[in-house]
Amino acid sequence: MTRYLITGAAGFIGFHLASRLLQDGHEVVGFDGMTTYYDVRLKEARVDLLRQHPRFQLVVGMLEDRDALAAAADLAKPDVIVHLAAQAGVRYSIEAPRAYIDSNLVGSWNVLDIAKAVGCKHLMMASTSSVYGANETMPFRELDRADEPLSLYAATKKAMEAMAFSQSHLFGLPMTMFRFFTVYGPWGRPDMALFKFTDAILHDRPIDVYGQGQMARDFTFVEDLVEAIVRLADIVPNEANRVEGVDTLSKVAPFRVVNIAGGSPTPLMDYVGTLEDALGQKAQINLMGMQPGDVQRTFADASLLRALTGYAPDTTVQTGVAAFVRWYHEYHR
């Protein structure tokens, strides 16, 4: 049994990770601000399910509140901290930039500081494929430069990575930084494309498809993402598990960056077509231009993840979208 502290436990990914860890017999303390960025009732429904496990406890507080976060850490006495909480969304970072500074910079600093104080064995932090920004080399490799973020959201995540590296170097705290690629699935966020498209199609509203429908994404099913995180939790960065040729393990810190994705981009219009098949209903499509801060295509190199864990996400878009649609109908019945 391992003791985990998960920030963002009421969120989409945090909920799935906490559920898996509890099913595997671990203890989980969740920390979440229960913010109103999207419908809090969805977060509450996730938490209600987690509370059915006797080894789960939730502390409600904001990342910026160091005392609240420290109280959660005192309760958890964590072996592993998984930092998933963040202000998400590329487009919202243009509308409400301060929320990203407070959560993704100040809040992430508090996580780093507390992880050092409690001496956890492994700190795992969620970054994003958005940090690759204007990089045109495909597929995105962790060793590629990621110095041209196209949104404040991406910039705050890249800054978090840099802060984390410095702390890992200075204090020897083992850290794994994982970069997510367009995660989707049951219990997903209402601001994400799959949820918005499903709701619009079922209510006979048109959907806005940006980039004139020419975009592509390396979609990652949430259960695959969780499987990768669970496997990486046991692989604490050190020289004994260095992978020659593709590893990002630093020579001056127990710090590693890992892409989590299958390395198989799907054109956005194919994604929409898969959703239409799952719903049995055609979409009314508005083709739109590119939005500020967005990128045309994401495509991960998953070589490092495979080398470390023997695994990479492999759920097909057809299977994953169908699972989301089943959940959506059940949740909204």
PDB file of N, CA and C in Angstrom, residues 59-153:
ATOM      1  N   VAL A  59      -9.607  17.108   1.012  1.00  0.00           N
ATOM      2  CA  VAL A  59      -9.398  18.419   1.630  1.00  0.00           C
ATOM      3  C   VAL A  59      -9.717  19.467   0.568  1.00  0.00           C
ATOM      4  N   VAL A  60     -10.629  20.380   0.893  1.00  0.00           N
ATOM      5  CA  VAL A  60     -11.012  21.429  -0.053  1.00  0.00           C
ATOM      6  C   VAL A  60     -10.181  22.679   0.224  1.00  0.00           C
ATOM      7  N   GLY A  61      -9.526  23.172  -0.798  1.00  0.00           N
ATOM      8  CA  GLY A  61      -8.715  24.377  -0.660  1.00  0.00           C
ATOM      9  C   GLY A  61      -8.087  24.741  -1.986  1.00  0.00           C
ATOM     10  N   MET A  62      -7.618  25.971  -2.072  1.00  0.00           N
ATOM     11  CA  MET A  62      -6.978  26.457  -3.283  1.00  0.00           C
ATOM     12  C   MET A  62      -5.470  26.222  -3.219  1.00  0.00           C
ATOM     13  N   LEU A  63      -4.879  25.959  -4.363  1.00  0.00           N
ATOM     14  CA  LEU A  63      -3.429  25.744  -4.410  1.00  0.00           C
ATOM     15  C   LEU A  63      -2.652  26.928  -3.865  1.00  0.00           C
ATOM     16  N   GLU A  64      -3.200  28.130  -4.068  1.00  0.00           N
ATOM     17  CA  GLU A  64      -2.503  29.329  -3.617  1.00  0.00           C
ATOM     18  C   GLU A  64      -2.463  29.442  -2.095  1.00  0.00           C
ATOM     19  N   ASP A  65      -3.320  28.683  -1.419  1.00  0.00           N
ATOM     20  CA  ASP A  65      -3.396  28.695   0.042  1.00  0.00           C
ATOM     21  C   ASP A  65      -2.427  27.633   0.567  1.00  0.00           C
ATOM     22  N   ARG A  66      -1.212  28.044   0.887  1.00  0.00           N
ATOM     23  CA  ARG A  66      -0.194  27.074   1.292  1.00  0.00           C
ATOM     24  C   ARG A  66      -0.592  26.330   2.561  1.00  0.00           C
ATOM     25  N   ASP A  67      -1.240  27.009   3.485  1.00  0.00           N
ATOM     26  CA  ASP A  67      -1.626  26.358   4.735  1.00  0.00           C
ATOM     27  C   ASP A  67      -2.609  25.216   4.492  1.00  0.00           C
ATOM     28  N   ALA A  68      -3.571  25.454   3.591  1.00  0.00           N
ATOM     29  CA  ALA A  68      -4.547  24.401   3.287  1.00  0.00           C
ATOM     30  C   ALA A  68      -3.861  23.217   2.620  1.00  0.00           C
ATOM     31  N   LEU A  69      -2.945  23.506   1.710  1.00  0.00           N
ATOM     32  CA  LEU A  69      -2.222  22.435   1.034  1.00  0.00           C
ATOM     33  C   LEU A  69      -1.331  21.674   2.019  1.00  0.00           C
ATOM     34  N   ALA A  70      -0.707  22.402   2.930  1.00  0.00           N
ATOM     35  CA  ALA A  70       0.135  21.761   3.945  1.00  0.00           C
ATOM     36  C   ALA A  70      -0.692  20.861   4.855  1.00  0.00           C
ATOM     37  N   ALA A  71      -1.916  21.287   5.175  1.00  0.00           N
ATOM     38  CA  ALA A  71      -2.799  20.462   6.007  1.00  0.00           C
ATOM     39  C   ALA A  71      -3.141  19.151   5.297  1.00  0.00           C
ATOM     40  N   ALA A  72      -3.358  19.231   3.979  1.00  0.00           N
ATOM     41  CA  ALA A  72      -3.631  18.012   3.219  1.00  0.00           C
ATOM     42  C   ALA A  72      -2.421  17.084   3.226  1.00  0.00           C
ATOM     43  N   ALA A  73      -1.230  17.666   3.093  1.00  0.00           N
ATOM     44  CA  ALA A  73      -0.006  16.856   3.120  1.00  0.00           C
ATOM     45  C   ALA A  73       0.206  16.227   4.490  1.00  0.00           C
ATOM     46  N   ASP A  74      -0.097  16.961   5.555  1.00  0.00           N
ATOM     47  CA  ASP A  74       0.019  16.403   6.911  1.00  0.00           C
ATOM     48  C   ASP A  74      -0.925  15.222   7.096  1.00  0.00           C
ATOM     49  N   LEU A  75      -2.110  15.343   6.522  1.00  0.00           N
ATOM     50  CA  LEU A  75      -3.090  14.264   6.613  1.00  0.00           C
ATOM     51  C   LEU A  75      -2.650  13.048   5.793  1.00  0.00           C
ATOM     52  N   ALA A  76      -2.107  13.311   4.614  1.00  0.00           N
ATOM     53  CA  ALA A  76      -1.760  12.221   3.694  1.00  0.00           C
ATOM     54  C   ALA A  76      -0.472  11.505   4.076  1.00  0.00           C
ATOM     55  N   LYS A  77       0.499  12.264   4.607  1.00  0.00           N
ATOM     56  CA  LYS A  77       1.850  11.716   4.814  1.00  0.00           C
ATOM     57  C   LYS A  77       2.276  10.938   3.570  1.00  0.00           C
ATOM     58  N   PRO A  78       2.331  11.626   2.438  1.00  0.00           N
ATOM     59  CA  PRO A  78       2.416  10.920   1.155  1.00  0.00           C
ATOM     60  C   PRO A  78       3.781  10.323   0.847  1.00  0.00           C
ATOM     61  N   ASP A  79       3.742   9.136   0.274  1.00  0.00           N
ATOM     62  CA  ASP A  79       4.920   8.576  -0.378  1.00  0.00           C
ATOM     63  C   ASP A  79       5.089   9.211  -1.758  1.00  0.00           C
ATOM     64  N   VAL A  80       3.944   9.431  -2.422  1.00  0.00           N
ATOM     65  CA  VAL A  80       3.929   9.993  -3.776  1.00  0.00           C
ATOM     66  C   VAL A  80       2.931  11.141  -3.821  1.00  0.00           C
ATOM     67  N   ILE A  81       3.338  12.248  -4.418  1.00  0.00           N
ATOM     68  CA  ILE A  81       2.431  13.366  -4.684  1.00  0.00           C
ATOM     69  C   ILE A  81       2.234  13.449  -6.190  1.00  0.00           C
ATOM     70  N   VAL A  82       0.974  13.488  -6.626  1.00  0.00           N
ATOM     71  CA  VAL A  82       0.661  13.673  -8.039  1.00  0.00           C
ATOM     72  C   VAL A  82      -0.066  15.006  -8.173  1.00  0.00           C
ATOM     73  N   HIS A  83       0.611  15.955  -8.811  1.00  0.00           N
ATOM     74  CA  HIS A  83       0.084  17.312  -8.931  1.00  0.00           C
ATOM     75  C   HIS A  83      -0.625  17.465 -10.275  1.00  0.00           C
ATOM     76  N   LEU A  84      -1.953  17.373 -10.223  1.00  0.00           N
ATOM     77  CA  LEU A  84      -2.784  17.494 -11.416  1.00  0.00           C
ATOM     78  C   LEU A  84      -3.577  18.794 -11.449  1.00  0.00           C
ATOM     79  N   ALA A  85      -3.762  19.419 -10.302  1.00  0.00           N
ATOM     80  CA  ALA A  85      -4.581  20.631 -10.241  1.00  0.00           C
ATOM     81  C   ALA A  85      -3.926  21.753 -11.044  1.00  0.00           C
ATOM     82  N   ALA A  86      -4.745  22.480 -11.786  1.00  0.00           N
ATOM     83  CA  ALA A  86      -4.247  23.609 -12.587  1.00  0.00           C
ATOM     84  C   ALA A  86      -5.438  24.367 -13.130  1.00  0.00           C
ATOM     85  N   GLN A  87      -5.183  25.589 -13.530  1.00  0.00           N
ATOM     86  CA  GLN A  87      -6.174  26.277 -14.344  1.00  0.00           C
ATOM     87  C   GLN A  87      -5.914  25.852 -15.778  1.00  0.00           C
ATOM     88  N   ALA A  88      -6.872  25.148 -16.358  1.00  0.00           N
ATOM     89  CA  ALA A  88      -6.684  24.562 -17.680  1.00  0.00           C
ATOM     90  C   ALA A  88      -7.308  25.439 -18.761  1.00  0.00           C
ATOM     91  N   GLY A  89      -6.989  25.096 -20.000  1.00  0.00           N
ATOM     92  CA  GLY A  89      -7.624  25.744 -21.140  1.00  0.00           C
ATOM     93  C   GLY A  89      -6.764  26.803 -21.804  1.00  0.00           C
ATOM     94  N   VAL A  90      -6.522  26.633 -23.104  1.00  0.00           N
ATOM     95  CA  VAL A  90      -5.726  27.599 -23.856  1.00  0.00           C
ATOM     96  C   VAL A  90      -6.484  28.907 -24.030  1.00  0.00           C
ATOM     97  N   ARG A  91      -7.725  28.818 -24.491  1.00  0.00           N
ATOM     98  CA  ARG A  91      -8.466  30.040 -24.825  1.00  0.00           C
ATOM     99  C   ARG A  91      -8.824  30.853 -23.578  1.00  0.00           C
ATOM    100  N   TYR A  92      -9.152  30.178 -22.480  1.00  0.00           N
ATOM    101  CA  TYR A  92      -9.511  30.893 -21.260  1.00  0.00           C
ATOM    102  C   TYR A  92      -8.326  31.670 -20.694  1.00  0.00           C
ATOM    103  N   SER A  93      -7.106  31.229 -21.031  1.00  0.00           N
ATOM    104  CA  SER A  93      -5.928  31.940 -20.527  1.00  0.00           C
ATOM    105  C   SER A  93      -5.799  33.330 -21.140  1.00  0.00           C
ATOM    106  N   ILE A  94      -6.462  33.550 -22.282  1.00  0.00           N
ATOM    107  CA  ILE A  94      -6.482  34.886 -22.881  1.00  0.00           C
ATOM    108  C   ILE A  94      -7.497  35.760 -22.174  1.00  0.00           C
ATOM    109  N   GLU A  95      -8.591  35.158 -21.723  1.00  0.00           N
ATOM    110  CA  GLU A  95      -9.657  35.912 -21.069  1.00  0.00           C
ATOM    111  C   GLU A  95      -9.356  36.196 -19.601  1.00  0.00           C
ATOM    112  N   ALA A  96      -8.748  35.251 -18.905  1.00  0.00           N
ATOM    113  CA  ALA A  96      -8.544  35.372 -17.450  1.00  0.00           C
ATOM    114  C   ALA A  96      -7.117  34.977 -17.087  1.00  0.00           C
ATOM    115  N   PRO A  97      -6.126  35.742 -17.528  1.00  0.00           N
ATOM    116  CA  PRO A  97      -4.727  35.337 -17.320  1.00  0.00           C
ATOM    117  C   PRO A  97      -4.327  35.216 -15.859  1.00  0.00           C
ATOM    118  N   ARG A  98      -4.906  36.030 -14.998  1.00  0.00           N
ATOM    119  CA  ARG A  98      -4.486  36.023 -13.606  1.00  0.00           C
ATOM    120  C   ARG A  98      -4.739  34.664 -12.945  1.00  0.00           C
ATOM    121  N   ALA A  99      -5.816  33.992 -13.359  1.00  0.00           N
ATOM    122  CA  ALA A  99      -6.123  32.685 -12.783  1.00  0.00           C
ATOM    123  C   ALA A  99      -4.995  31.693 -13.043  1.00  0.00           C
ATOM    124  N   TYR A 100      -4.313  31.840 -14.160  1.00  0.00           N
ATOM    125  CA  TYR A 100      -3.218  30.934 -14.520  1.00  0.00           C
ATOM    126  C   TYR A 100      -1.954  31.249 -13.716  1.00  0.00           C
ATOM    127  N   ILE A 101      -1.727  32.527 -13.463  1.00  0.00           N
ATOM    128  CA  ILE A 101      -0.583  32.914 -12.633  1.00  0.00           C
ATOM    129  C   ILE A 101      -0.776  32.381 -11.219  1.00  0.00           C
ATOM    130  N   ASP A 102      -1.969  32.574 -10.679  1.00  0.00           N
ATOM    131  CA  ASP A 102      -2.238  32.156  -9.294  1.00  0.00           C
ATOM    132  C   ASP A 102      -2.152  30.643  -9.128  1.00  0.00           C
ATOM    133  N   SER A 103      -2.803  29.911 -10.013  1.00  0.00           N
ATOM    134  CA  SER A 103      -2.875  28.464  -9.854  1.00  0.00           C
ATOM    135  C   SER A 103      -1.614  27.763 -10.359  1.00  0.00           C
ATOM    136  N   ASN A 104      -1.229  28.048 -11.591  1.00  0.00           N
ATOM    137  CA  ASN A 104      -0.181  27.263 -12.239  1.00  0.00           C
ATOM    138  C   ASN A 104       1.225  27.667 -11.825  1.00  0.00           C
ATOM    139  N   LEU A 105       1.387  28.903 -11.358  1.00  0.00           N
ATOM    140  CA  LEU A 105       2.707  29.338 -10.898  1.00  0.00           C
ATOM    141  C   LEU A 105       2.780  29.349  -9.368  1.00  0.00           C
ATOM    142  N   VAL A 106       1.966  30.187  -8.737  1.00  0.00           N
ATOM    143  CA  VAL A 106       1.995  30.268  -7.273  1.00  0.00           C
ATOM    144  C   VAL A 106       1.591  28.929  -6.658  1.00  0.00           C
ATOM    145  N   GLY A 107       0.507  28.350  -7.165  1.00  0.00           N
ATOM    146  CA  GLY A 107       0.046  27.071  -6.623  1.00  0.00           C
ATOM    147  C   GLY A 107       1.051  25.953  -6.820  1.00  0.00           C
ATOM    148  N   SER A 108       1.648  25.900  -8.003  1.00  0.00           N
ATOM    149  CA  SER A 108       2.633  24.839  -8.253  1.00  0.00           C
ATOM    150  C   SER A 108       3.881  25.034  -7.405  1.00  0.00           C
ATOM    151  N   TRP A 109       4.254  26.298  -7.158  1.00  0.00           N
ATOM    152  CA  TRP A 109       5.383  26.532  -6.251  1.00  0.00           C
ATOM    153  C   TRP A 109       5.082  25.981  -4.856  1.00  0.00           C
ATOM    154  N   ASN A 110       3.844  26.176  -4.394  1.00  0.00           N
ATOM    155  CA  ASN A 110       3.477  25.651  -3.079  1.00  0.00           C
ATOM    156  C   ASN A 110       3.597  24.124  -3.047  1.00  0.00           C
ATOM    157  N   VAL A 111       3.194  23.473  -4.121  1.00  0.00           N
ATOM    158  CA  VAL A 111       3.328  22.017  -4.186  1.00  0.00           C
ATOM    159  C   VAL A 111       4.796  21.614  -4.100  1.00  0.00           C
ATOM    160  N   LEU A 112       5.658  22.305  -4.842  1.00  0.00           N
ATOM    161  CA  LEU A 112       7.093  22.005  -4.814  1.00  0.00           C
ATOM    162  C   LEU A 112       7.670  22.205  -3.411  1.00  0.00           C
ATOM    163  N   ASP A 113       7.289  23.284  -2.784  1.00  0.00           N
ATOM    164  CA  ASP A 113       7.811  23.608  -1.465  1.00  0.00           C
ATOM    165  C   ASP A 113       7.362  22.583  -0.421  1.00  0.00           C
ATOM    166  N   ILE A 114       6.107  22.177  -0.503  1.00  0.00           N
ATOM    167  CA  ILE A 114       5.575  21.216   0.464  1.00  0.00           C
ATOM    168  C   ILE A 114       6.132  19.820   0.213  1.00  0.00           C
ATOM    169  N   ALA A 115       6.313  19.461  -1.062  1.00  0.00           N
ATOM    170  CA  ALA A 115       6.911  18.157  -1.370  1.00  0.00           C
ATOM    171  C   ALA A 115       8.302  18.052  -0.758  1.00  0.00           C
ATOM    172  N   LYS A 116       9.057  19.141  -0.815  1.00  0.00           N
ATOM    173  CA  LYS A 116      10.387  19.168  -0.191  1.00  0.00           C
ATOM    174  C   LYS A 116      10.269  19.026   1.325  1.00  0.00           C
ATOM    175  N   ALA A 117       9.299  19.727   1.897  1.00  0.00           N
ATOM    176  CA  ALA A 117       9.153  19.721   3.357  1.00  0.00           C
ATOM    177  C   ALA A 117       8.776  18.341   3.898  1.00  0.00           C
ATOM    178  N   VAL A 118       7.888  17.627   3.175  1.00  0.00           N
ATOM    179  CA  VAL A 118       7.433  16.325   3.678  1.00  0.00           C
ATOM    180  C   VAL A 118       8.358  15.188   3.255  1.00  0.00           C
ATOM    181  N   GLY A 119       9.259  15.484   2.302  1.00  0.00           N
ATOM    182  CA  GLY A 119      10.204  14.470   1.870  1.00  0.00           C
ATOM    183  C   GLY A 119       9.576  13.293   1.160  1.00  0.00           C
ATOM    184  N   CYS A 120       8.626  13.568   0.266  1.00  0.00           N
ATOM    185  CA  CYS A 120       7.984  12.464  -0.448  1.00  0.00           C
ATOM    186  C   CYS A 120       8.997  11.777  -1.360  1.00  0.00           C
ATOM    187  N   LYS A 121       8.734  10.510  -1.663  1.00  0.00           N
ATOM    188  CA  LYS A 121       9.680   9.708  -2.435  1.00  0.00           C
ATOM    189  C   LYS A 121       9.645  10.034  -3.919  1.00  0.00           C
ATOM    190  N   HIS A 122       8.512  10.549  -4.400  1.00  0.00           N
ATOM    191  CA  HIS A 122       8.368  10.808  -5.834  1.00  0.00           C
ATOM    192  C   HIS A 122       7.301  11.876  -6.030  1.00  0.00           C
ATOM    193  N   LEU A 123       7.663  12.967  -6.666  1.00  0.00           N
ATOM    194  CA  LEU A 123       6.713  14.026  -7.022  1.00  0.00           C
ATOM    195  C   LEU A 123       6.458  13.933  -8.512  1.00  0.00           C
ATOM    196  N   MET A 124       5.195  13.802  -8.871  1.00  0.00           N
ATOM    197  CA  MET A 124       4.797  13.701 -10.277  1.00  0.00           C
ATOM    198  C   MET A 124       3.924  14.903 -10.602  1.00  0.00           C
ATOM    199  N   MET A 125       4.235  15.592 -11.698  1.00  0.00           N
ATOM    200  CA  MET A 125       3.549  16.840 -12.018  1.00  0.00           C
ATOM    201  C   MET A 125       3.055  16.823 -13.466  1.00  0.00           C
ATOM    202  N   ALA A 126       1.845  17.305 -13.666  1.00  0.00           N
ATOM    203  CA  ALA A 126       1.221  17.293 -14.984  1.00  0.00           C
ATOM    204  C   ALA A 126       1.567  18.554 -15.760  1.00  0.00           C
ATOM    205  N   SER A 127       2.248  18.363 -16.871  1.00  0.00           N
ATOM    206  CA  SER A 127       2.465  19.437 -17.819  1.00  0.00           C
ATOM    207  C   SER A 127       1.563  19.175 -19.031  1.00  0.00           C
ATOM    208  N   THR A 128       1.924  19.676 -20.192  1.00  0.00           N
ATOM    209  CA  THR A 128       1.015  19.615 -21.336  1.00  0.00           C
ATOM    210  C   THR A 128       1.776  19.620 -22.649  1.00  0.00           C
ATOM    211  N   SER A 129       1.174  19.038 -23.665  1.00  0.00           N
ATOM    212  CA  SER A 129       1.753  19.093 -25.006  1.00  0.00           C
ATOM    213  C   SER A 129       1.813  20.519 -25.525  1.00  0.00           C
ATOM    214  N   SER A 130       1.034  21.423 -24.926  1.00  0.00           N
ATOM    215  CA  SER A 130       1.029  22.817 -25.370  1.00  0.00           C
ATOM    216  C   SER A 130       2.392  23.482 -25.206  1.00  0.00           C
ATOM    217  N   VAL A 131       3.269  22.934 -24.344  1.00  0.00           N
ATOM    218  CA  VAL A 131       4.580  23.557 -24.162  1.00  0.00           C
ATOM    219  C   VAL A 131       5.415  23.470 -25.430  1.00  0.00           C
ATOM    220  N   TYR A 132       5.101  22.525 -26.325  1.00  0.00           N
ATOM    221  CA  TYR A 132       5.866  22.424 -27.576  1.00  0.00           C
ATOM    222  C   TYR A 132       5.603  23.619 -28.490  1.00  0.00           C
ATOM    223  N   GLY A 133       4.473  24.274 -28.317  1.00  0.00           N
ATOM    224  CA  GLY A 133       4.197  25.546 -28.962  1.00  0.00           C
ATOM    225  C   GLY A 133       4.465  25.570 -30.450  1.00  0.00           C
ATOM    226  N   ALA A 134       5.374  26.460 -30.863  1.00  0.00           N
ATOM    227  CA  ALA A 134       5.657  26.676 -32.281  1.00  0.00           C
ATOM    228  C   ALA A 134       6.609  25.646 -32.863  1.00  0.00           C
ATOM    229  N   ASN A 135       6.997  24.651 -32.100  1.00  0.00           N
ATOM    230  CA  ASN A 135       7.881  23.602 -32.601  1.00  0.00           C
ATOM    231  C   ASN A 135       7.211  22.877 -33.770  1.00  0.00           C
ATOM    232  N   GLU A 136       7.846  22.847 -34.916  1.00  0.00           N
ATOM    233  CA  GLU A 136       7.264  22.228 -36.106  1.00  0.00           C
ATOM    234  C   GLU A 136       7.811  20.835 -36.374  1.00  0.00           C
ATOM    235  N   THR A 137       8.735  20.352 -35.546  1.00  0.00           N
ATOM    236  CA  THR A 137       9.288  19.019 -35.718  1.00  0.00           C
ATOM    237  C   THR A 137       8.308  17.984 -35.183  1.00  0.00           C
ATOM    238  N   MET A 138       7.922  17.046 -36.029  1.00  0.00           N
ATOM    239  CA  MET A 138       6.979  16.009 -35.626  1.00  0.00           C
ATOM    240  C   MET A 138       7.645  14.638 -35.746  1.00  0.00           C
ATOM    241  N   PRO A 139       7.344  13.701 -34.847  1.00  0.00           N
ATOM    242  CA  PRO A 139       6.539  13.876 -33.635  1.00  0.00           C
ATOM    243  C   PRO A 139       7.301  14.646 -32.568  1.00  0.00           C
ATOM    244  N   PHE A 140       6.563  15.191 -31.591  1.00  0.00           N
ATOM    245  CA  PHE A 140       7.184  15.934 -30.497  1.00  0.00           C
ATOM    246  C   PHE A 140       7.976  14.974 -29.607  1.00  0.00           C
ATOM    247  N   ARG A 141       9.263  15.235 -29.468  1.00  0.00           N
ATOM    248  CA  ARG A 141      10.112  14.458 -28.576  1.00  0.00           C
ATOM    249  C   ARG A 141      10.434  15.279 -27.337  1.00  0.00           C
ATOM    250  N   GLU A 142      10.540  14.629 -26.214  1.00  0.00           N
ATOM    251  CA  GLU A 142      10.825  15.338 -24.971  1.00  0.00           C
ATOM    252  C   GLU A 142      12.159  16.081 -25.028  1.00  0.00           C
ATOM    253  N   LEU A 143      13.089  15.624 -25.870  1.00  0.00           N
ATOM    254  CA  LEU A 143      14.400  16.265 -25.989  1.00  0.00           C
ATOM    255  C   LEU A 143      14.377  17.479 -26.915  1.00  0.00           C
ATOM    256  N   ASP A 144      13.262  17.711 -27.623  1.00  0.00           N
ATOM    257  CA  ASP A 144      13.147  18.880 -28.489  1.00  0.00           C
ATOM    258  C   ASP A 144      13.063  20.162 -27.670  1.00  0.00           C
ATOM    259  N   ARG A 145      13.470  21.268 -28.269  1.00  0.00           N
ATOM    260  CA  ARG A 145      13.283  22.574 -27.631  1.00  0.00           C
ATOM    261  C   ARG A 145      11.785  22.854 -27.482  1.00  0.00           C
ATOM    262  N   ALA A 146      11.442  23.443 -26.367  1.00  0.00           N
ATOM    263  CA  ALA A 146      10.044  23.831 -26.114  1.00  0.00           C
ATOM    264  C   ALA A 146      10.061  25.232 -25.520  1.00  0.00           C
ATOM    265  N   ASP A 147      10.579  26.161 -26.293  1.00  0.00           N
ATOM    266  CA  ASP A 147      10.821  27.515 -25.791  1.00  0.00           C
ATOM    267  C   ASP A 147       9.955  28.581 -26.445  1.00  0.00           C
ATOM    268  N   GLU A 148       8.937  28.169 -27.208  1.00  0.00           N
ATOM    269  CA  GLU A 148       8.082  29.143 -27.882  1.00  0.00           C
ATOM    270  C   GLU A 148       6.609  28.840 -27.607  1.00  0.00           C
ATOM    271  N   PRO A 149       6.188  28.980 -26.347  1.00  0.00           N
ATOM    272  CA  PRO A 149       4.772  28.735 -26.018  1.00  0.00           C
ATOM    273  C   PRO A 149       3.872  29.756 -26.706  1.00  0.00           C
ATOM    274  N   LEU A 150       2.723  29.292 -27.198  1.00  0.00           N
ATOM    275  CA  LEU A 150       1.824  30.159 -27.955  1.00  0.00           C
ATOM    276  C   LEU A 150       0.650  30.668 -27.131  1.00  0.00           C
ATOM    277  N   SER A 151       0.596  30.313 -25.859  1.00  0.00           N
ATOM    278  CA  SER A 151      -0.472  30.810 -24.980  1.00  0.00           C
ATOM    279  C   SER A 151       0.092  30.969 -23.580  1.00  0.00           C
ATOM    280  N   LEU A 152      -0.597  31.760 -22.776  1.00  0.00           N
ATOM    281  CA  LEU A 152      -0.159  31.909 -21.387  1.00  0.00           C
ATOM    282  C   LEU A 152      -0.280  30.583 -20.643  1.00  0.00           C
ATOM    283  N   TYR A 153      -1.306  29.808 -20.959  1.00  0.00           N
ATOM    284  CA  TYR A 153      -1.438  28.491 -20.344  1.00  0.00           C
ATOM    285  C   TYR A 153      -0.163  27.678 -20.561  1.00  0.00           C
TER     286      TYR A 153
END
